[in-house]
Amino acid sequence: MALELYLDLHSQPCRSVYMFAKKNNIPFEFKKISLLDGEQYGEEFGKITLIRQVPALRDGDFCLAESIAILLYLAEKFKTADFWYPADLQQRARINEYLSWQHTGIRLHGSKVFWLQLLLPKLLGVEVPQDKLDAALEDLDSSLKLIEEKFIQDKPFIAGDHISLADLVAIAEVMQPVGSGLDVFEGRPKLSAWRDRVQAAIGKELFDEAHQMILGGVPVMDVSKMQVLKSKIIRLFL
Amino acid sequence: MMELYLDLLSSPCRSVFLFPKVVGIPFEFKHVDLLSGQQHSEEFGKISIVRKVPVMKDGSFILTESTAILQYLAQKYSSSVADHWYPADLQQRARVDEYLSWQHMNLRAHGTKVLLLKFMYPLVMDSEPPKEKVDAAVEDLNQSLKLLEEKFLQSKSFIIGEQISLADLVAIVALMQPIGAGMDVLEGRPKLIAWRDRVEQALGKELFDETHEKIMKISSLKSTLTSKPGLALMKEMFLKQFR
C-alpha cells in the first residue's frame, strides 16, 4: 500500500506537506478531505486520526497527524537532502525554533485574518466586529515583522544559505491572508525578496499549484455542512 | 556554562529546567521575573527580541522555544542521554514530534487560558471574567485532556510506550498550570492520575515538587501581585483577548 496523505489545500500545513512530498518525489496517494464539507468529522477519517485535523499520514499501519511531525518523518524516512533538515546541531535548532514558534506566532494570526476577513462574512454571513479584525491585523503585522527581524534577518533563508522545512512552513502561512485579499508583501521588501527566493527554490509551477485553491476567492458551497466548523471558528476567533 | 533564562511560573520553563536536571546536564539558572515585567527590560531584549522565556545561551548560541531547546539538548548530549527521551526510531520519534506539535494550540494553550481567566483576570481587571469565556476555556481544556487520554496515552504507560520521553515532560508541566490555578483537572480521570504518578516518579518526586513550588503557591502571591508592574501589561492583553 502506498503512503497516503490526507490533505485539503485550503489548509496551510497541508500545503507545506504537499510541496515537500512533491518536490522530493516522494510517492503518495492524495486523499482529499474537504474541510468546508466537514469531512474531517466523518467516521472514516476518525479512524485515521482522533485529532480530526489535516494533514494526516498513513504509512501501512502507522498513522500520524501534525504537519511538523509528518515533515520530519518524511525527511528522515526518504533521506531527503540535508539542507531540508540539517544534521548540524545549531542549524537544526534554528529550524526547530521556527517550527515551534510559528504555531502561535504566525499560524494563529494568519488563519484568524483569513477567517475574519473572508470566510466568516462572505461565506457564512457572520458579522465580524471591526475592532476584532483590526486586532487580528495588528497581530499579523507584528508576526510578519518578527519573521523579518528575527528569523530571516539578512540571510537568504531562515536557516541560512539554503531553503529548509522552516521556509516551507513559513511560506504557506504567509500566503493564507493573501487568500483573503490582504497583500502582506506590500511595504515589506525583505519579506518579498524572501518569498521570491522560496518560490524559486520550490519551483514556481509547484508553488502555484499548491496555492491555487487558497487564491481562488470565496468557494461556492453548501454552507449547511459547515455548522460544526462555524461554531469552532467563532469560539476560536471571535 | 550553558545559561537558561527561566521563570518557573511558566510551563515551558519548567520542562527546560527539569530535563537537564534529570539527565545531568549542568546549567546556570538565570531568573527572569515575569510578574515584574523583567522580560521587557533592555538587558533581556539583547538576549531575545521575542521577549519570552525560556531562552538558552550555549556559548554564543542563543535559542528560544522550549521544544527546540529540549531537542537541542537531547541531540547535543545524545551520547549520555538515554534514547527513550527522544528516540532514534522513526515511528517513536514521530510520536514525540506529533505531541510536541499538537500541544501548542491544545493542552498548553487551554491550560494557560484557564489559569489566566480564573486566577489572573480577577486580580488584573478587578472584576470577574466573562462566564461564557471561562466555560469555553474549561470545555476546551477538557477536550484536550480527553485527547491526551484517548489518543496520546491510550493503554500505554507513557506517550511513546513503556518509557518516559520529552512528550510526557512537556505534557505534565502544561497540566500543572490550571492545577496551580486551583483547578483539579485530573479529578475523575484515573488513567491520567496514574500517568501523572508514573511521570513524577520517572522524573523524581523531590525534583518535580521543587520545580512546581512557585506555580502551586501562586494564590499566596495574590497580595503582592497587584503592585507588580507586569500586571499593567497583562491588563492590555486581557482587554484585547477576553473582552
XYZ file of C-alpha atoms in Angstrom:
481
model
C 0.000 0.000 0.000
C 1.368 3.382 -0.978
C 1.818 6.114 1.582
C -1.390 8.130 1.948
C -1.556 11.846 2.674
C -4.894 13.223 3.799
C -4.989 16.827 2.627
C -7.085 19.881 1.921
C -5.031 22.528 0.146
C -7.065 25.319 1.767
C -5.020 24.456 4.849
C -1.552 25.900 5.297
C 0.047 22.854 6.924
C -1.366 20.691 4.121
C 0.332 22.873 1.543
C 3.709 22.566 3.255
C 3.439 18.776 3.344
C 2.203 18.646 -0.266
C 5.027 20.836 -1.574
C 7.645 18.886 0.368
C 6.459 15.490 -0.836
C 6.133 16.629 -4.450
C 9.434 18.481 -4.507
C 11.249 15.420 -3.213
C 9.420 12.978 -5.481
C 8.003 11.076 -2.527
C 5.334 8.755 -3.892
C 1.982 9.181 -2.194
C -1.732 8.845 -2.710
C -3.565 12.174 -2.335
C -6.613 11.567 -0.166
C -8.786 14.640 -0.272
C -10.522 15.710 2.913
C -12.808 18.666 2.275
C -12.758 20.743 5.455
C -15.551 23.037 4.367
C -17.741 19.966 3.737
C -16.989 18.746 7.249
C -15.271 15.561 6.084
C -12.798 15.758 8.967
C -15.689 14.857 11.285
C -16.592 11.710 9.371
C -16.281 8.194 10.779
C -13.672 7.109 8.228
C -11.304 9.950 8.953
C -11.730 9.398 12.683
C -10.036 6.019 12.170
C -7.009 7.769 10.691
C -6.699 10.305 13.485
C -8.753 11.223 16.539
C -7.289 14.707 16.288
C -9.529 15.115 13.230
C -7.306 17.618 11.513
C -5.385 17.692 8.302
C -2.766 16.917 7.210
C -2.628 13.284 8.277
C -0.434 10.459 7.029
C -0.972 6.732 6.772
C 2.074 4.597 6.083
C 0.990 0.974 6.283
C -0.342 0.575 9.827
C 1.242 3.768 11.006
C -0.972 6.868 11.198
C 0.415 10.282 12.019
C -1.086 13.755 12.448
C 0.545 17.212 12.761
C 2.345 18.635 9.716
C 5.595 19.247 11.588
C 5.760 15.615 12.693
C 4.839 14.480 9.168
C 7.537 16.631 7.547
C 10.215 15.343 9.926
C 9.040 11.760 9.364
C 9.170 12.101 5.569
C 12.561 13.838 5.632
C 14.016 11.027 7.719
C 12.300 8.107 6.008
C 13.071 9.230 2.474
C 16.505 10.603 3.350
C 15.887 13.936 1.663
C 18.785 16.330 1.029
C 20.442 17.537 4.240
C 19.501 21.192 3.804
C 15.790 20.479 4.377
C 16.501 19.475 7.999
C 20.279 19.631 8.553
C 22.067 17.210 10.800
C 24.161 20.128 12.104
C 23.156 20.854 15.701
C 22.763 24.625 15.520
C 21.193 24.757 12.062
C 18.672 22.126 13.055
C 17.948 24.060 16.256
C 17.191 27.235 14.234
C 14.680 25.297 12.170
C 13.114 23.657 15.230
C 12.879 27.091 16.827
C 10.897 28.421 13.874
C 8.715 25.309 13.601
C 7.796 25.716 17.272
C 7.292 29.493 17.308
C 5.104 29.509 14.228
C 2.116 27.681 15.789
C 1.092 30.679 17.862
C 3.484 33.128 16.223
C 2.052 33.305 12.714
C -0.299 30.407 12.074
C -2.891 31.604 14.523
C -2.843 35.174 13.244
C -2.818 34.351 9.521
C -5.707 31.912 9.977
C -7.642 34.442 12.003
C -7.322 37.150 9.358
C -8.309 34.669 6.650
C -11.485 33.682 8.508
C -12.409 37.118 9.839
C -11.811 38.886 6.556
C -13.127 36.337 4.080
C -14.914 33.179 5.083
C -16.903 34.313 8.107
C -18.509 37.350 6.491
C -18.536 36.337 2.828
C -19.291 32.631 3.033
C -21.099 32.224 6.340
C -22.723 35.617 6.646
C -21.336 36.195 10.132
C -20.820 39.807 11.069
C -17.274 40.487 12.204
C -16.769 43.458 14.561
C -14.254 45.900 13.123
C -12.205 46.016 16.319
C -11.723 42.240 16.209
C -10.493 42.447 12.636
C -8.212 45.366 13.483
C -6.729 43.458 16.420
C -6.111 40.431 14.183
C -4.442 42.575 11.529
C -2.265 44.166 14.182
C -1.172 40.764 15.490
C -0.424 39.574 11.974
C 1.620 42.690 11.344
C 3.724 42.027 14.461
C 4.246 38.438 13.379
C 5.432 39.373 9.911
C 7.777 41.913 11.454
C 9.238 39.259 13.722
C 9.678 36.858 10.813
C 11.714 39.521 9.054
C 13.700 40.728 12.064
C 14.341 37.554 13.985
C 14.012 34.617 11.624
C 15.149 35.879 8.217
C 17.358 38.866 9.182
C 19.988 39.306 6.445
C 20.060 35.675 5.414
C 18.628 34.291 2.181
C 16.566 31.739 4.109
C 15.628 31.094 7.743
C 18.410 28.552 8.386
C 20.983 30.355 6.255
C 22.001 29.855 2.647
C 19.547 27.087 1.785
C 15.815 26.608 1.897
C 14.639 24.302 4.698
C 11.440 22.978 6.263
C 11.186 26.274 8.149
C 10.775 28.321 4.946
C 8.324 25.790 3.538
C 6.133 26.013 6.610
C 6.513 29.796 6.771
C 5.594 30.499 3.169
C 2.356 28.518 3.391
C 1.310 30.527 6.459
C 2.267 33.877 4.980
C 0.196 33.097 1.883
C -3.001 32.434 3.865
C -4.021 36.045 4.465
C -3.123 36.777 0.827
C -6.003 34.434 0.025
C -8.375 36.788 1.841
C -7.208 39.743 -0.231
C -4.500 41.154 2.023
C -1.212 41.954 0.305
C 1.153 41.069 3.134
C 4.170 41.767 0.958
C 3.333 45.403 0.294
C 5.789 47.649 2.103
C 7.871 44.647 3.116
C 10.728 44.358 0.628
C 12.678 41.908 2.783
C 9.719 39.550 3.035
C 9.009 39.906 -0.699
C 12.596 39.088 -1.609
C 12.491 36.045 0.678
C 9.207 34.961 -0.898
C 10.776 35.165 -4.347
C 13.731 33.041 -3.260
C 11.478 30.437 -1.636
C 9.242 30.290 -4.705
C 12.272 29.828 -6.957
C 13.683 27.085 -4.714
C 10.362 25.218 -4.632
C 9.681 25.859 -8.306
C 7.015 28.311 -9.462
C 4.815 25.612 -11.002
C 4.587 23.543 -7.825
C 4.162 26.664 -5.680
C 1.303 27.949 -7.833
C -0.329 24.526 -7.966
C -0.285 24.255 -4.163
C -1.746 27.737 -3.733
C -4.372 27.623 -6.442
C -7.241 26.823 -4.056
C -6.473 29.472 -1.480
C -6.102 32.183 -4.084
C -9.391 31.315 -5.713
C -11.535 33.603 -3.532
C -14.755 32.581 -1.805
C -15.629 28.982 -2.644
C -19.098 28.162 -3.902
C -20.598 25.732 -1.465
C -23.387 24.342 0.621
C -22.892 26.115 3.940
C -25.339 23.848 5.743
C -22.484 21.360 6.136
C -20.368 23.911 7.916
C -22.199 24.317 11.219
C -19.725 22.412 13.401
C -16.755 24.155 11.848
C -18.556 27.504 12.064
C -19.092 27.280 15.824
C -15.497 26.171 16.423
C -14.168 29.079 14.382
C -16.423 31.583 16.126
C -15.266 30.326 19.507
C -11.633 30.450 18.467
C -11.571 33.810 16.750
C -14.481 35.936 17.911
C 28.488 27.033 31.242
C 25.173 26.939 29.447
C 22.696 29.558 30.715
C 18.957 29.022 30.920
C 16.763 32.094 31.299
C 13.718 30.937 33.208
C 10.732 31.789 35.350
C 9.256 28.645 36.876
C 5.777 30.155 36.770
C 5.891 29.348 33.061
C 5.259 25.767 31.973
C 7.743 25.698 29.073
C 10.378 26.946 31.523
C 9.626 24.037 33.814
C 10.219 21.442 31.103
C 13.520 23.102 30.172
C 14.502 23.203 33.865
C 13.567 19.579 34.559
C 15.188 17.897 31.577
C 18.836 18.873 32.121
C 18.415 18.302 35.865
C 17.105 14.777 35.319
C 19.719 13.770 32.731
C 22.637 15.548 34.391
C 23.398 18.466 32.067
C 24.898 21.376 34.044
C 23.495 24.870 33.595
C 23.318 28.288 35.196
C 19.799 29.391 36.192
C 19.162 32.989 35.154
C 15.921 34.186 36.686
C 13.628 36.361 34.572
C 10.828 37.651 36.810
C 7.775 37.748 34.551
C 5.403 39.298 37.066
C 7.807 42.213 37.487
C 7.978 42.617 33.728
C 11.669 41.783 33.559
C 11.196 40.282 30.088
C 10.657 43.847 28.868
C 13.979 45.139 30.176
C 16.616 46.423 27.774
C 19.022 43.794 29.035
C 16.741 40.884 28.318
C 15.925 42.356 24.917
C 19.570 41.789 23.998
C 19.166 38.103 24.803
C 15.934 37.699 22.836
C 13.808 40.191 20.887
C 10.824 37.877 21.242
C 10.972 38.684 24.974
C 9.689 35.361 26.172
C 11.068 32.584 28.312
C 12.672 30.111 28.263
C 15.854 31.126 26.437
C 19.045 29.075 26.248
C 22.502 30.580 25.805
C 25.150 27.990 24.994
C 28.385 29.898 24.450
C 27.403 32.478 21.855
C 24.485 30.413 20.545
C 21.134 31.724 21.727
C 17.989 29.653 21.261
C 14.331 30.278 22.127
C 11.302 27.930 22.164
C 11.253 25.205 24.801
C 10.706 22.307 22.404
C 13.658 23.444 20.267
C 15.817 23.745 23.395
C 14.821 20.251 24.553
C 15.558 18.775 21.108
C 18.914 20.619 21.025
C 19.945 19.231 24.400
C 18.852 15.703 23.506
C 20.877 15.892 20.299
C 23.953 17.590 21.757
C 24.201 15.159 24.653
C 22.965 12.117 22.736
C 25.890 10.005 23.869
C 24.862 10.403 27.510
C 21.099 10.990 27.308
C 19.082 7.753 27.186
C 17.444 7.113 23.817
C 13.864 6.987 25.139
C 13.815 10.746 25.775
C 13.852 11.444 22.026
C 14.105 8.051 20.284
C 16.149 7.461 17.174
C 13.465 5.034 15.932
C 11.463 6.680 13.118
C 7.949 5.937 14.345
C 8.657 6.505 18.025
C 10.289 9.830 17.311
C 7.310 10.771 15.138
C 5.005 10.107 18.102
C 7.035 12.511 20.247
C 7.096 15.126 17.452
C 3.349 14.729 16.992
C 2.705 15.503 20.654
C 5.202 18.382 20.819
C 3.477 19.959 17.810
C -0.147 19.347 18.889
C 0.288 20.658 22.415
C 1.000 24.303 21.478
C -2.576 25.072 20.463
C -4.197 22.452 22.630
C -3.214 21.378 26.133
C -0.744 24.225 26.612
C -2.992 26.941 25.201
C -6.132 25.830 27.010
C -4.388 25.074 30.306
C -2.810 28.529 30.355
C -6.081 30.194 29.341
C -7.869 28.609 32.306
C -5.145 29.893 34.666
C -5.291 33.372 33.151
C -9.067 33.625 33.300
C -9.688 32.026 36.677
C -6.742 33.393 38.569
C -5.117 36.373 36.877
C -8.182 38.096 35.399
C -9.859 38.979 38.719
C -6.582 40.387 40.039
C -5.709 42.410 36.982
C -9.159 43.581 35.917
C -10.642 43.837 39.422
C -13.778 42.049 38.231
C -14.920 38.546 37.442
C -14.131 37.132 33.986
C -16.987 36.771 31.465
C -18.714 33.471 32.278
C -19.031 32.286 28.704
C -15.283 32.744 28.184
C -14.474 30.720 31.304
C -16.911 27.966 30.335
C -15.471 27.808 26.811
C -11.906 27.640 28.135
C -12.788 24.853 30.567
C -14.588 22.935 27.827
C -11.578 23.274 25.519
C -9.253 22.093 28.272
C -11.457 19.079 28.894
C -11.375 18.264 25.216
C -7.553 18.409 25.282
C -7.454 16.135 28.326
C -9.760 13.699 26.547
C -7.406 13.574 23.569
C -4.379 13.200 25.834
C -6.031 10.148 27.338
C -7.669 8.611 24.282
C -5.244 9.409 21.524
C -1.821 10.008 23.036
C -1.776 7.677 26.021
C -4.378 5.024 25.274
C -3.397 1.972 27.307
C 0.328 2.699 27.351
C 2.350 3.710 30.397
C 3.746 6.782 28.665
C 3.063 8.550 25.386
C 5.572 6.519 23.324
C 5.063 3.257 25.212
C 6.822 1.877 28.245
C 9.246 4.712 28.837
C 9.048 8.429 29.502
C 10.002 10.861 26.729
C 10.089 14.617 26.078
C 6.379 14.350 25.221
C 5.353 13.335 28.764
C 7.610 16.018 30.221
C 6.045 18.770 28.136
C 2.563 17.416 28.872
C 2.943 17.257 32.629
C 4.259 20.792 33.069
C 1.392 22.172 30.982
C -1.114 20.290 33.151
C 0.270 21.917 36.269
C -0.757 25.357 35.023
C -4.510 25.022 35.663
C -3.738 22.907 38.740
C -1.818 25.889 40.094
C -4.968 27.949 39.472
C -6.745 25.685 41.924
C -8.474 23.523 39.330
C -8.211 19.821 39.946
C -8.219 18.943 36.256
C -7.388 15.312 36.856
C -10.419 14.690 39.058
C -12.458 11.818 37.676
C -9.646 10.821 35.334
C -7.929 7.851 36.987
C -5.954 7.000 33.856
C -4.342 10.439 33.773
C -3.756 10.395 37.526
C -1.904 7.092 37.177
C 0.123 8.501 34.279
C 0.909 11.632 36.276
C 2.208 9.489 39.130
C 4.412 7.482 36.763
C 5.836 10.660 35.227
C 6.539 12.165 38.637
C 8.322 9.014 39.671
C 10.378 8.851 36.478
C 11.461 12.472 36.965
C 11.968 12.151 40.718
C 9.278 13.411 43.077
C 11.576 15.763 45.006
C 12.762 17.486 41.843
C 9.221 17.595 40.456
C 7.881 19.250 43.610
C 10.789 21.713 43.745
C 10.115 22.707 40.128
C 6.418 23.276 40.771
C 6.674 25.064 44.104
C 6.143 28.530 42.630
C 3.114 27.706 40.473
C 1.482 25.737 43.271
C 1.864 28.755 45.580
C 0.570 31.282 43.091
C -2.515 32.022 45.175
C -0.299 33.142 48.047
C 1.313 35.656 45.713
C -2.025 37.454 45.287
C -1.345 40.279 47.695
C 1.994 41.127 46.121
C 0.743 40.820 42.559
C -1.369 43.942 42.327
C 1.653 46.152 42.812
C 3.711 44.321 40.207
C 4.496 46.244 37.017
C 3.958 43.126 34.944
C 0.266 43.372 35.700
C -0.312 46.583 33.747
C 0.885 44.811 30.628
C -1.377 41.872 31.371
C -4.356 44.236 31.539
C -3.735 45.252 27.939
C -3.618 41.603 26.897
C -6.853 40.819 28.755
C -8.693 43.709 27.171
C -7.643 42.555 23.748
C -8.259 38.863 24.170
C -11.132 38.446 26.552
C -13.446 41.360 26.074
